[in-house]
Coordinates of C-alpha atoms in Angstrom, one line a residue:
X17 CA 92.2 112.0 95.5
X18 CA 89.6 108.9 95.4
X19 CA 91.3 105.8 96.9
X20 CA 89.5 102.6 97.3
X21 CA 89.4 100.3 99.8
X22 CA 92.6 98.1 98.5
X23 CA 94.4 101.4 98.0
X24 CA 94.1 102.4 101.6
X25 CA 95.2 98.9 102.8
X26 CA 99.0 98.7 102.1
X27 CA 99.9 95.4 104.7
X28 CA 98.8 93.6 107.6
X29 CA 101.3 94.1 110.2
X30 CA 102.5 90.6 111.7
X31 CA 104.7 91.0 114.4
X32 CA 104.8 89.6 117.6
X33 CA 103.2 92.4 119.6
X34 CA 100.4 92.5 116.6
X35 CA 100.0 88.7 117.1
X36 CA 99.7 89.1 121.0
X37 CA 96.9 91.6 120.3
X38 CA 94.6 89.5 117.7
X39 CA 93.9 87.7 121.1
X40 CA 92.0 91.1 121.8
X41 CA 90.5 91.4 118.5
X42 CA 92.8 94.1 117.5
X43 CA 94.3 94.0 113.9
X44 CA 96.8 95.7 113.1
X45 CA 97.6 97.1 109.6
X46 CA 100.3 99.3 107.3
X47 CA 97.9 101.7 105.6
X48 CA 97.9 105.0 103.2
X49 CA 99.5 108.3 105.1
X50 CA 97.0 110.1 104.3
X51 CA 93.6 108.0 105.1
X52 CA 91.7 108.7 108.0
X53 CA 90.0 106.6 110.7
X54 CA 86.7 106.7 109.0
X55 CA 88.3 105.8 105.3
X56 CA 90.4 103.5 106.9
X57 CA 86.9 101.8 109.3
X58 CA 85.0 101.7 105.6
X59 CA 87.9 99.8 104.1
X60 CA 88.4 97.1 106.3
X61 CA 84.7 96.7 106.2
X62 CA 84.5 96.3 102.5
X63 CA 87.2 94.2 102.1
X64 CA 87.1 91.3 105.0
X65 CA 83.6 91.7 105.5
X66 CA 83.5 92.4 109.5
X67 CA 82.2 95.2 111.8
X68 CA 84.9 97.7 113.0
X69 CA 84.0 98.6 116.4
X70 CA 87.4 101.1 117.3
X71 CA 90.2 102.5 115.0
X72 CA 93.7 103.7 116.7
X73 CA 96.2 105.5 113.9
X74 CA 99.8 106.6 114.5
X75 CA 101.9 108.3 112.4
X76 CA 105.7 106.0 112.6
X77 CA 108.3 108.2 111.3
X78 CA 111.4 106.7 109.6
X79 CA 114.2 105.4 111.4
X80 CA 118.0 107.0 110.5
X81 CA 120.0 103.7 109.2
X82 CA 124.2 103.9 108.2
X83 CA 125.5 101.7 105.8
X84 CA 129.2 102.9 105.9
X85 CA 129.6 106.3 105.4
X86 CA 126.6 107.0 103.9
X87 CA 123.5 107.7 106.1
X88 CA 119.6 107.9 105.1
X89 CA 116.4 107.3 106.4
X90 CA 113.6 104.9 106.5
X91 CA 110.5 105.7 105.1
X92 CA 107.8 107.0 107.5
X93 CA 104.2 105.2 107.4
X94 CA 101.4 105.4 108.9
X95 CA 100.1 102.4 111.4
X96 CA 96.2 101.5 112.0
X97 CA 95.1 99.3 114.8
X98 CA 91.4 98.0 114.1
X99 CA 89.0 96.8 117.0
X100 CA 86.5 94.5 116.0
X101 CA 83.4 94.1 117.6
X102 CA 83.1 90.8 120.0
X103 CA 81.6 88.4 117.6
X104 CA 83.7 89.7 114.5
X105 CA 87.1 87.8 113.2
X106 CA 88.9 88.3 110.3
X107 CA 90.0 84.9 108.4
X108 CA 93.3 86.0 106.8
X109 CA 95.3 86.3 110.1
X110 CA 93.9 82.6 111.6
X111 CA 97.4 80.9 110.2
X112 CA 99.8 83.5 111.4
X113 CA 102.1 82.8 114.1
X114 CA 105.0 83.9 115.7

């Protein structure tokens, strides 16, 4: 299966922990389960235009949720956080604040 760059991308992950760690330069992002860290460096690359210096993935499996008697799960997904190198930023997270 061919994906491209915007396929592999799903979401930027903005949470307060993810926010913390932009102060880093670590980006954090929602990406395809089956992408791997050198897809997922080539993607990120293409589409902000920056230099990926580390890529971290984890694999967050679905959480079990009740709503009355019935019970089901959350989807599982797959998490990438993206090291840029020193001098690198990427412009779409500069307005995001917790």
């Amino acid at each position: 299966m061919n994906l491209t760059a915007h396929d592999i991308i799903i979401r930027p992950i903005i949470t307060e922990k993810s926010s913390s760690l932009m102060a880093l330069n670590k980006y954090t992002f929602e990406v395809h389960k089956t992408a791997n860290k050198i897809q997922i460096r080539n993607a990120v690359e293409e589409v902000f235009n920056v230099k990926v210096a580390d890529v971290n993935t984890m694999n967050v499996k679905g959480k079990m949720r009740r709503r009355g008697i019935t019970k089901g799960y959350t989807r599982s997904w797959k998490k990438a956080i993206v090291t840029l190198k020193p001098d690198q930023h990427i412009e779409f997270f500069e307005g995001a604040s917790i």
